[in-house]
Coordinates of C-alpha atoms and ligand atoms in Angstrom, one line a residue:
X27 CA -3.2 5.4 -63.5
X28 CA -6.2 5.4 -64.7
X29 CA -5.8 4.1 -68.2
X30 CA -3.9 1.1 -66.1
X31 CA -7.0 0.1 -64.1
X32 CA -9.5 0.5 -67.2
X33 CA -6.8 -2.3 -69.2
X34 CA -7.0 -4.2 -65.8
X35 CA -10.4 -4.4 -65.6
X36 CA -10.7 -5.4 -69.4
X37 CA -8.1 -8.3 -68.6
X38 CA -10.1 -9.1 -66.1
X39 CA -13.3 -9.2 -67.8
X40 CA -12.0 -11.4 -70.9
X41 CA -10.8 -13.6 -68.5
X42 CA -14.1 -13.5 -66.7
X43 CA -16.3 -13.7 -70.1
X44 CA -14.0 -17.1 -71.1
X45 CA -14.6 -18.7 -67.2
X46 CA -18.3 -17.6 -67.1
X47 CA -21.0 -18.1 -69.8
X48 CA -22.2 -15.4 -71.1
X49 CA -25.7 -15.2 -69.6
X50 CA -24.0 -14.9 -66.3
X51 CA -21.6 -12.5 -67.2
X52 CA -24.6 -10.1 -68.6
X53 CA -27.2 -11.1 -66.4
X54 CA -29.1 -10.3 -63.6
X55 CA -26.9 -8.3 -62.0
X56 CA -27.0 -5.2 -63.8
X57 CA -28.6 -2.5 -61.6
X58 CA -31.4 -1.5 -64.4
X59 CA -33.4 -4.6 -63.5
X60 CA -33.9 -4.3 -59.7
X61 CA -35.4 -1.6 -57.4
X62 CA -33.4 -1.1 -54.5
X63 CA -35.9 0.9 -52.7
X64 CA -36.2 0.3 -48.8
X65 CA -39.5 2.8 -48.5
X66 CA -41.4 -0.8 -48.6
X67 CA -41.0 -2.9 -46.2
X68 CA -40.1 -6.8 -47.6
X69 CA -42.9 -9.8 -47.2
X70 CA -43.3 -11.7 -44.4
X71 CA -42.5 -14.5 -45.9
X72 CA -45.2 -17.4 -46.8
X73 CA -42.7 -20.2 -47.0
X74 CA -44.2 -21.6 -49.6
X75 CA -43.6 -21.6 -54.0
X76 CA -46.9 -20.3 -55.2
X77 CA -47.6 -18.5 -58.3
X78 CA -51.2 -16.4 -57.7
X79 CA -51.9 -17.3 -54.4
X80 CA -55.8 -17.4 -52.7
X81 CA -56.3 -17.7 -49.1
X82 CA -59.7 -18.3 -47.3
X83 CA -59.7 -18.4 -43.7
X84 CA -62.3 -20.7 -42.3
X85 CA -62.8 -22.8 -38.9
X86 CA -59.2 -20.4 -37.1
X87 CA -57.3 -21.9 -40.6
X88 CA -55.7 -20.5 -44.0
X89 CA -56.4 -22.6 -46.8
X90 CA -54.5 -21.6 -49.9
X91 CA -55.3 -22.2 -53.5
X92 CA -52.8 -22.0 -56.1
X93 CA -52.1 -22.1 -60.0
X94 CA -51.2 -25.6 -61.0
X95 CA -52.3 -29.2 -62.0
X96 CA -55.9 -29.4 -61.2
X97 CA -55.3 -26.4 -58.7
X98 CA -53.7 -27.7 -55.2
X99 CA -54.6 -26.6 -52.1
X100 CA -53.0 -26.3 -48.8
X101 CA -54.2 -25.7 -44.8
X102 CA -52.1 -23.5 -42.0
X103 CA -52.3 -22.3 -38.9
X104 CA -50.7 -19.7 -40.4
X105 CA -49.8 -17.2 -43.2
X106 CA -46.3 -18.0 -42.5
X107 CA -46.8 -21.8 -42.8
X108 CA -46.0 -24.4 -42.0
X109 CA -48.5 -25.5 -45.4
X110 CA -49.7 -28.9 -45.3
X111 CA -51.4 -30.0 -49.1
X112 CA -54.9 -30.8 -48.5
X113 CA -55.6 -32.2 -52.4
X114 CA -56.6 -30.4 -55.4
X115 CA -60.1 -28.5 -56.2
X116 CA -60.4 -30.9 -59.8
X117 CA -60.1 -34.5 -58.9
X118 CA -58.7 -34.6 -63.2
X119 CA -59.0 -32.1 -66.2
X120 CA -61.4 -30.1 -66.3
X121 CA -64.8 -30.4 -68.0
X122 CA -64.5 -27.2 -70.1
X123 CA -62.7 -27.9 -73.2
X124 CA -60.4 -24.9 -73.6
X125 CA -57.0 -23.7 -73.0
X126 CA -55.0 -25.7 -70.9
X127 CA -57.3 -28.4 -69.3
X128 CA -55.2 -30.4 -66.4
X129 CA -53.0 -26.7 -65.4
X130 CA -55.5 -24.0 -64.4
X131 CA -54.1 -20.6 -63.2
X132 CA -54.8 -18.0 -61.2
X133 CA -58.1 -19.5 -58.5
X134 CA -60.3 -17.5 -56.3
X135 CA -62.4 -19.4 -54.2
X136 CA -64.8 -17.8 -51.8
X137 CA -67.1 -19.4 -49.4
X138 CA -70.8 -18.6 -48.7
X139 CA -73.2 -20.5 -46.0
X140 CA -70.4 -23.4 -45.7
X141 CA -70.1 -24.0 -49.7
X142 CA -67.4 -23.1 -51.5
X143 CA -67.4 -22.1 -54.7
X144 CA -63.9 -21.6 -57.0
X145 CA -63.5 -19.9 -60.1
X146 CA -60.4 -21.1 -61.9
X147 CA -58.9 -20.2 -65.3
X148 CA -58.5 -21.8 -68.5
X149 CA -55.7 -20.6 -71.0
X150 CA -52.5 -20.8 -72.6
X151 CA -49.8 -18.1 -72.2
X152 CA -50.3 -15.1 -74.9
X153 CA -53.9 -16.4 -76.1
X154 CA -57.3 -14.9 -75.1
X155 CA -58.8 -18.3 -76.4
X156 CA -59.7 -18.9 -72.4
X157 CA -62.7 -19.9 -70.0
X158 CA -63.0 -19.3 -66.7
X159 CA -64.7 -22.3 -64.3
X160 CA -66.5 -23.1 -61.5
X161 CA -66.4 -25.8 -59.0
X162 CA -68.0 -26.1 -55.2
X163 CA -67.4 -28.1 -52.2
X164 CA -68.6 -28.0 -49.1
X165 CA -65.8 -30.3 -47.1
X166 CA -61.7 -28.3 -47.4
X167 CA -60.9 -32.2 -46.6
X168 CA -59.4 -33.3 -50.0
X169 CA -62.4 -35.2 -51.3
X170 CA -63.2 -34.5 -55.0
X171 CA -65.3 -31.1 -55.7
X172 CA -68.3 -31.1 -57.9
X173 CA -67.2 -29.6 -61.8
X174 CA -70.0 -26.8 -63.1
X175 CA -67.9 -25.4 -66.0
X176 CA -67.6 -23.0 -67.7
X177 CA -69.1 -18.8 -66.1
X178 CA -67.9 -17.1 -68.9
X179 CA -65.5 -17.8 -72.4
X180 CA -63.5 -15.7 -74.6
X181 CA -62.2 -16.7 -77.8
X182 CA -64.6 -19.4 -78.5
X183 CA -67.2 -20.9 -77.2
X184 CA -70.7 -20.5 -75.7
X185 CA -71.1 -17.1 -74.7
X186 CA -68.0 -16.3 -76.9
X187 CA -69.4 -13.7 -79.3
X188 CA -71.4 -11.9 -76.3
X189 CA -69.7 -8.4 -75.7
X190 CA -67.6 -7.5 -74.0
X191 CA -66.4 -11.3 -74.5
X192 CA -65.6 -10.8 -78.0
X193 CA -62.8 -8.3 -77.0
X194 CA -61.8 -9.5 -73.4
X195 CA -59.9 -12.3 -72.3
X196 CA -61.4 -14.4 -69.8
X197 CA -58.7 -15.3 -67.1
X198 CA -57.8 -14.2 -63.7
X199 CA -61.0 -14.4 -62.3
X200 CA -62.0 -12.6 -58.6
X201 CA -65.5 -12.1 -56.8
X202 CA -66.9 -9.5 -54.7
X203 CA -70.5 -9.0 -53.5
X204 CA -72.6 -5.7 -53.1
X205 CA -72.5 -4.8 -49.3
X206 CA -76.0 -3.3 -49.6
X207 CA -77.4 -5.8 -52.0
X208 CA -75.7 -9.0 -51.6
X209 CA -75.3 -9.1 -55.2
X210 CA -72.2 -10.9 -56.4
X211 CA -69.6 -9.6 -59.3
X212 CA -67.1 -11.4 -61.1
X213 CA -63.8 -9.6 -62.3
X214 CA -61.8 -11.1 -64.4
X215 CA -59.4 -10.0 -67.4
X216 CA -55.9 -9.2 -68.7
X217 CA -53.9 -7.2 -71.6
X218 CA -56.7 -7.6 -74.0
X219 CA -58.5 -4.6 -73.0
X220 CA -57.8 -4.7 -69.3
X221 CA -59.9 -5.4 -66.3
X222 CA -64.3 -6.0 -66.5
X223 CA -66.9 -7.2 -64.0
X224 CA -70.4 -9.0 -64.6
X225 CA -73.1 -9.7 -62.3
X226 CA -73.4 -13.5 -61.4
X227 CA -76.5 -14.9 -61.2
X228 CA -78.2 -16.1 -57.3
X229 CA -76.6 -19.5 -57.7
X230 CA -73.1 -18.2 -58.8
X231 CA -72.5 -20.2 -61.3
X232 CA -73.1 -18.3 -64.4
X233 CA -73.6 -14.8 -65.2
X234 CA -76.7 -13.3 -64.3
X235 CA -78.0 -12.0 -68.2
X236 CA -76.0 -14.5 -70.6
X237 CA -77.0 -12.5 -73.6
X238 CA -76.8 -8.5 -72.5
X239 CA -74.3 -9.3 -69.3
X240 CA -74.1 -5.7 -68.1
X241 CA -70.5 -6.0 -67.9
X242 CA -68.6 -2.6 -67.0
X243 CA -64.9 -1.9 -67.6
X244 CA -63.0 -1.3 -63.8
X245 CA -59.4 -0.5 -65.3
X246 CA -57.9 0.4 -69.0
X247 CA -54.8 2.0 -70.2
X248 CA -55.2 4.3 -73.2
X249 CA -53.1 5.3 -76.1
X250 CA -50.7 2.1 -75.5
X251 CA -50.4 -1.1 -77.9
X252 CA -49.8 -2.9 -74.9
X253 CA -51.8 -2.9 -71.5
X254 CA -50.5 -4.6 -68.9
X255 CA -53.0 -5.1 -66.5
X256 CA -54.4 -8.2 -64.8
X257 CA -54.9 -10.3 -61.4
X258 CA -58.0 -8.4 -60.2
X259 CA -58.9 -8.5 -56.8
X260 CA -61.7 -6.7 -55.3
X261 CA -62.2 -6.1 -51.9
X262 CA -64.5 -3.9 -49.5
X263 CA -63.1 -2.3 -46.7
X264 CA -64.8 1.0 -44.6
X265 CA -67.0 2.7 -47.0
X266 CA -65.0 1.9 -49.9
X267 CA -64.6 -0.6 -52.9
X268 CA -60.8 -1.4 -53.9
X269 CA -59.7 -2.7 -57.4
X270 CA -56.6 -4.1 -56.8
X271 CA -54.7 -5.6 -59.7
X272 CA -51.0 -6.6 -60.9
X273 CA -49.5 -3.9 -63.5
X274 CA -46.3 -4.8 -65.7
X275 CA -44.8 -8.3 -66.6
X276 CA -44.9 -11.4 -64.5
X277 CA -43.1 -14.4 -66.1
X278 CA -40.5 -15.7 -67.7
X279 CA -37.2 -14.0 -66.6
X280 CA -34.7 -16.6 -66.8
X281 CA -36.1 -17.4 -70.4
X282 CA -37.2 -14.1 -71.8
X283 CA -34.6 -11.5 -69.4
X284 CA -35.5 -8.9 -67.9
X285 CA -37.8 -5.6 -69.0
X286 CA -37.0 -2.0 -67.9
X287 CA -36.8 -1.7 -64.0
X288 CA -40.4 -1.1 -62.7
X289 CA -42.0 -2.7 -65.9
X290 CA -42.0 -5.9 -63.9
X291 CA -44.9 -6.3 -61.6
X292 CA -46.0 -4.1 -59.2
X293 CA -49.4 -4.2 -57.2
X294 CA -51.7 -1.4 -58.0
X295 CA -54.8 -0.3 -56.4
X296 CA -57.9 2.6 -56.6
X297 CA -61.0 2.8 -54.8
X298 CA -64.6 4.0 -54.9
X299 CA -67.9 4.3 -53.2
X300 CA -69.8 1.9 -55.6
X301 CA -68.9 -1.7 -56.2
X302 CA -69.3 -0.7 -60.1
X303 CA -67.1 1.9 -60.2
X304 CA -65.6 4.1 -61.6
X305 CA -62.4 3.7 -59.4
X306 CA -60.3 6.0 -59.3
X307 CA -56.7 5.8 -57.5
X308 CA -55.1 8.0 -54.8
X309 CA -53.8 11.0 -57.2
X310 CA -57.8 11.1 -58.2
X311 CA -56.8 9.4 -61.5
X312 CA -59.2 6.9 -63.0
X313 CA -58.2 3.5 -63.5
X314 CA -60.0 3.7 -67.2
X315 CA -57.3 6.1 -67.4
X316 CA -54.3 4.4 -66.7
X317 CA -54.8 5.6 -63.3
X318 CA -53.5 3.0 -60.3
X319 CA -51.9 3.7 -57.0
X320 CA -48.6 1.1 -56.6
X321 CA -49.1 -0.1 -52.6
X322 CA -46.6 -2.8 -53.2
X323 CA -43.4 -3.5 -55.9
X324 CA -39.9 -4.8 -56.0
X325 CA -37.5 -3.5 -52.9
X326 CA -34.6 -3.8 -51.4
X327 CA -33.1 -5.3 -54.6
X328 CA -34.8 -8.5 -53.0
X329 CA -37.8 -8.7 -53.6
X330 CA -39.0 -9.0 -57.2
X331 CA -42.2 -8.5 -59.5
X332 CA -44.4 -9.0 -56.6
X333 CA -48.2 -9.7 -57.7
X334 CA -51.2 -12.1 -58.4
X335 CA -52.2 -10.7 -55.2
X336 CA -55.2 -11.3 -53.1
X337 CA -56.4 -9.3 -50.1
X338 CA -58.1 -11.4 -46.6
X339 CA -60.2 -9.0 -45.3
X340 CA -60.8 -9.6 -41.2
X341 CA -61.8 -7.1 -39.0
X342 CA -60.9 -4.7 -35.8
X343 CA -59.0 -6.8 -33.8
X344 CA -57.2 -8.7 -36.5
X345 CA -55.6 -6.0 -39.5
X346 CA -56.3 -7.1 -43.4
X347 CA -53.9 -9.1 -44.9
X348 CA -52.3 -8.5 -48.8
X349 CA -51.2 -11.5 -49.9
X350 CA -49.0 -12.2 -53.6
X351 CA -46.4 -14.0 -55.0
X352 CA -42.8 -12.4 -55.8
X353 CA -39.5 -13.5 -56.6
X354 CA -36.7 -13.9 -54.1
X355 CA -33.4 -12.0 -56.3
X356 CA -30.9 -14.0 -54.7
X357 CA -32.7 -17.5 -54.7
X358 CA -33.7 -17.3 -58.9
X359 CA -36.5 -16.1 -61.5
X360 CA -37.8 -19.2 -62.4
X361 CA -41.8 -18.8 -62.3
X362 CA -41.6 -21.8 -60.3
X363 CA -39.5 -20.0 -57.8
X364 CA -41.9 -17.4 -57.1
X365 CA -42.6 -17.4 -53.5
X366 CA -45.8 -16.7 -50.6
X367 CA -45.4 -13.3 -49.9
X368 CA -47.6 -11.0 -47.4
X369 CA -47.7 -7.9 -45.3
X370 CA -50.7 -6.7 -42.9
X371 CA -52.5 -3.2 -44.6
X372 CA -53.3 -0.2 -42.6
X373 CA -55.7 2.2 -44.3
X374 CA -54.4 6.2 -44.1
X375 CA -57.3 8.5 -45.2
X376 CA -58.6 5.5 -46.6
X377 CA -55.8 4.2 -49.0
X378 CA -54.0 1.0 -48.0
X379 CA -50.5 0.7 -47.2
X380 CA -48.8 -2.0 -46.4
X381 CA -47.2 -2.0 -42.6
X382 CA -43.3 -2.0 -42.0
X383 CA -41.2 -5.2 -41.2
X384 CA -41.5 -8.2 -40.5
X385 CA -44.7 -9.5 -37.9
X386 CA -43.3 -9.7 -34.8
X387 CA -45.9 -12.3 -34.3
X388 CA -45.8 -14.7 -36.6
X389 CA -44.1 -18.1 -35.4
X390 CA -41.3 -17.9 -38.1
X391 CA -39.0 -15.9 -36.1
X392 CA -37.7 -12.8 -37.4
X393 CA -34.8 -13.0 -39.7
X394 CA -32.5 -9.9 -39.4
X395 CA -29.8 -10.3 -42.7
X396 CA -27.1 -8.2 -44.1
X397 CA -28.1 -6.9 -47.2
X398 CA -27.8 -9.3 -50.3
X399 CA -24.9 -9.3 -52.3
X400 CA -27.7 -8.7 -55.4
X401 CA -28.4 -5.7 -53.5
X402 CA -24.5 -4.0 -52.3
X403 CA -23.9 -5.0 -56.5
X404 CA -27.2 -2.7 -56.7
X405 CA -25.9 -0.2 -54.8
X406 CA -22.4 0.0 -55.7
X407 CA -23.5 0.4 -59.2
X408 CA -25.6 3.5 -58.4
X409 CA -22.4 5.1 -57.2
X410 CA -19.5 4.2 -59.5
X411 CA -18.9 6.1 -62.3
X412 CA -19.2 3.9 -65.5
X413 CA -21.5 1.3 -66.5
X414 CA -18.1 -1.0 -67.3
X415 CA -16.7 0.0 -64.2
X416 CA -19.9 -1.3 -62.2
X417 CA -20.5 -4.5 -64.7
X418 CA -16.7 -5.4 -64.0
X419 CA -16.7 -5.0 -60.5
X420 CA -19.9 -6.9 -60.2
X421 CA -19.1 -9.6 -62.1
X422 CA -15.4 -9.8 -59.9
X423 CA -17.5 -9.5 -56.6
X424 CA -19.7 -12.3 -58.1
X425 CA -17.7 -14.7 -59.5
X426 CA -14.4 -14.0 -57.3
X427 CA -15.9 -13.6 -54.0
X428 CA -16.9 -10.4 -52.1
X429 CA -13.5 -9.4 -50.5
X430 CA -11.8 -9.5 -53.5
X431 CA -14.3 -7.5 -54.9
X432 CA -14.1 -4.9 -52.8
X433 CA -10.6 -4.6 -52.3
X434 CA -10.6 -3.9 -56.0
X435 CA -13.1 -1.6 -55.8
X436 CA -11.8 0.1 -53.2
X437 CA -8.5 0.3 -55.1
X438 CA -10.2 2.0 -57.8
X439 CA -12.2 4.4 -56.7
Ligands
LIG800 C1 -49.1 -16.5 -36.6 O1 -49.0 -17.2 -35.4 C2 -48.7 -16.3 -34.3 C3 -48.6 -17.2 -33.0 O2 -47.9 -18.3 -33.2 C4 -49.8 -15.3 -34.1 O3 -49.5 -14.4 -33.1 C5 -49.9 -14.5 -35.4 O4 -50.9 -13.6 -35.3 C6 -50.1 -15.4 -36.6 N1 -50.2 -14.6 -37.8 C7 -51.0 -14.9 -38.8 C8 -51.1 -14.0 -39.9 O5 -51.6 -16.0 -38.9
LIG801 C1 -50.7 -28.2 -69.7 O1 -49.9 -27.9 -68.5 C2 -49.2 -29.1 -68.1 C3 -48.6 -28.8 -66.7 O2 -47.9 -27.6 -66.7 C4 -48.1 -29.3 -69.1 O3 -47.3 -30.4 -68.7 C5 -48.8 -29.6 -70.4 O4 -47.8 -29.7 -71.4 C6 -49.7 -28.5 -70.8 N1 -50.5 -28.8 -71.9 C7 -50.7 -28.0 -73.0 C8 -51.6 -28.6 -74.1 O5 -50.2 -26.9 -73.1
LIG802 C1 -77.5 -22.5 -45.2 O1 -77.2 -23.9 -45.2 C2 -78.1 -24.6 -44.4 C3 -77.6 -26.1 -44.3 O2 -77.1 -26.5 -45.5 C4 -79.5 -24.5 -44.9 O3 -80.4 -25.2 -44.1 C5 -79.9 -23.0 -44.9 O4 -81.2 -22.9 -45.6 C6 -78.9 -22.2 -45.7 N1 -79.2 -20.8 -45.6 C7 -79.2 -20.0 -46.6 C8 -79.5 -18.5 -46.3 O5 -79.1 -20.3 -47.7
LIG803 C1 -74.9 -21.8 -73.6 O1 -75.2 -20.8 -72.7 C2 -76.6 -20.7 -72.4 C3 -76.7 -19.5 -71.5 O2 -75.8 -19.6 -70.4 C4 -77.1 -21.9 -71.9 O3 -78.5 -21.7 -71.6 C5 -76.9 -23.1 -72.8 O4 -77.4 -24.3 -72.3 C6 -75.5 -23.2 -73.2 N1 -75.3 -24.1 -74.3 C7 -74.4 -25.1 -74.2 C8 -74.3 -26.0 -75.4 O5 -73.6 -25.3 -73.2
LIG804 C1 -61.5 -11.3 -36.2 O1 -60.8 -12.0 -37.1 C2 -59.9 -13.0 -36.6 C3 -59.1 -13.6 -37.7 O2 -59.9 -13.8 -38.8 C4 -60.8 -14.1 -35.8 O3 -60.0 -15.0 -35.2 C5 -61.6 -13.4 -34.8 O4 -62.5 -14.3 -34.2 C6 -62.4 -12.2 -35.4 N1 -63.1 -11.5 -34.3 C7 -64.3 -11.1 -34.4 C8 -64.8 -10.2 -33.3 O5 -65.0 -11.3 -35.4
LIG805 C1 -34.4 -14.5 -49.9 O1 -33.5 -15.6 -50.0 C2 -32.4 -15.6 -49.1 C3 -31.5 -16.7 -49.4 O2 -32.2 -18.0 -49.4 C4 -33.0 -15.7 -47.6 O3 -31.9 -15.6 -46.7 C5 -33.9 -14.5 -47.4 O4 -34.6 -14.6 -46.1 C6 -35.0 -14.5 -48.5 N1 -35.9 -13.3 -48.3 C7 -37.1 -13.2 -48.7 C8 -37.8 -12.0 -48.4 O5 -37.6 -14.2 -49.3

């Protein structure tokens, strides 16, 4: 009986394998890749294709900055949209010649006595030859912001064979300011050698000592040839500092595939009393040591590298907000398919967490779905018995229809 199935199923894989090219036959659907975990709750949804989102509330509306041609940027009512583009922050390429001029990544834009000042980045993908910019507004109406240039430059450059430049890489940039002091930091930085901050001078468009820049390192991964950390954000909430930063890979899926499950991203945070550091992350590790508490990370075989996050920090009556990208597993893994994701934080003993299910508030209404098929494929492949058995079946479930699948399933188990 059993040898009989095991030809069926080969019969009905070759069959499969000729109908089916051969990236869909082997792809996605193989339960390594996704995290099935329901011990997060999934995003409120953003409706909106974003990759490394920024939000600033100002005058009771989010406006969101995002990675693309001369950095667009959007006004809502709210987090859930509807998103209306207000223009973009560079009215043409940027001044700094580096990396990729017309397509920054990764803005952070905060707002300080009714200016606006955002850092964007300069690069190209797997280079640390990168610049991160300035440019200030004091109108979110779409008319053109004012160009300062280059803060800070890895690779080459002015400022380029400053330490801890020379062994850095100048992208992702984020801001936060001294609660005593008012003094403001930029982070910034990515695999080469992980995460750094460096004062910003009163104006905050440079660093505040060009030639010593009293730079410290926030996060570091030791003993690995590759260190996947990047996408700072710092925020301040109750006492405490939190580093916040993506950990693992966030591009490229339908080119590259797919890593290890959990080497994707996942959104990683520690804490500490001093703006400077040293963070450490809720198991007391320090972040120079690898350290890094995961708050947020692919679920419900849905939900998918989540990251480039940013955090809106409000007050009593109104909860923080974590906001990120992720990937939707049954809508595709194109980067420009990730999608505005976001979940209000609680703090418990003073580590965030993100709250359960959907906000009951928001004016998209609740959407209560049967689980993905991505995710019953997930599933059913955690129980069966044999990889072939669970690639088979999956592929038959997706190619043939569910029923069929699952009569056949059912059949042989
Ligand atoms: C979204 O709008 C609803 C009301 O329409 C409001 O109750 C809710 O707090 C808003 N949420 C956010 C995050 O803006
Ligand atoms: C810069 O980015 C734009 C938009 O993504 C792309 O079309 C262009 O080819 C890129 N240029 C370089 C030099 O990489
Ligand atoms: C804030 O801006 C106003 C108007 O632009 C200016 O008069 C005032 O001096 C500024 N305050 C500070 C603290 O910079
Ligand atoms: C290089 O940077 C220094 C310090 O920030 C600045 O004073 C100088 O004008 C810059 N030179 C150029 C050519 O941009
Ligand atoms: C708290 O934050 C919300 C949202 O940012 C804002 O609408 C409200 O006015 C704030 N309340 C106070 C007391 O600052
Ligand atoms: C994912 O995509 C499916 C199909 O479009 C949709 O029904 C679902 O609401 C989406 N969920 C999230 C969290 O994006």
């Amino acid at each position: 009986m059993y040898r009989s199935k095991l030809l069926f199923l080969w019969a009905a894989l070759i069959a499969l394998g000729r109908a089916t090219p051969a990236s869909h036959l082997w792809g996605p659907t193989l339960s390594r890749v996704y995290d099935t975990t329901d011990t997060l709750p999934r995003p409120n949804v953003g409706n909106l294709n974003v990759h490394d989102p920024n939000v600033v509330f100002w005058k009771d509306h989010y406006y969101l900055f995002k990675g693309g041609v001369h950095v667009p940027y959007f006004r809502a009512a709210n987090m859930s949209g509807p998103w209306t583009q207000i223009g973009t922050v560079l009215d043409g390429d940027s001044v700094i010649h580096q990396g990729n001029r017309s397509r920054p990544w990764a803005p952070t834009t905060v707002e300080r006595n009714g200016t606006f000042y955002c850092f964007y980045t300069l690069s190209t993908r797997g280079s640390r030859n990168s610049a991160i910019g300035v440019a200030t507004t004091t109108v979110l109406d779409g008319s053109p912001w004012i160009d300062h240039g280059a803060v800070v430059r890895t690779g080459q450059g002015n400022g380029s064979t400053v330490w801890p430049f020379t062994v850095s890489n100048a992208i992702d940039a984020s801001f936060i300011r001294d609660q005593a002091t008012g003094q403001a930091y930029l982070n910034y930085g990515s695999f080469w050698h992980d995460i750094w901050q460096v004062p910003l001078a009163d104006d905050w468009l440079s660093i505040k000592s060009p030639e010593r820049p009293d730079a410290v390192q926030l996060t570091f991964i030791p003993r690995e040839v590759v260190r996947p950390e990047e996408g700072s954000w710092l925020s301040y909430h109750d006492g405490y500092y939190y580093a916040w930063f993506s950990h693992g890979e966030c591009c490229n899926f339908d080119e590259h595939g797919f890593p290890e499950r959990n080497d994707e991203y996942s959104i990683r945070v520690g804490r500490s009393r001093a703006v400077r550091g040293p963070f450490v992350d809720h198991d007391n590790k320090m972040l120079l040591d690898g350290g890094g508490t995961v708050v947020y990370a692919s679920n419900h075989g849905l939900v998918y590298a989540p990251g480039g996050l940013g955090v809106l920090a409000r007050n009593d009556s109104s909860p923080d907000i974590l906001y990120y990208h992720y990937l939707n597993t049954s809508i595709g893994f194109r980067d420009d398919q990730a999608l505005l994701g976001w979940n209000y934080l609680k703090y418990d003993n003073g580590w965030p967490v993100v709250i359960d299910g959907i906000d009951a508030k928001t004016s998209a209404a609740p959407v209560y779905q049967l689980p993905s098929r991505l995710y019953l494929l997930t599933m059913m492949g955690r129980w069966s018995r044999s990889a072939l058995c669970f690639t088979a079946f999956s592929e038959i479930l997706a190619n043939w229809g569910f029923s069929t699948g699952l009569w056949l399933y059912l059949l042989w188990s």
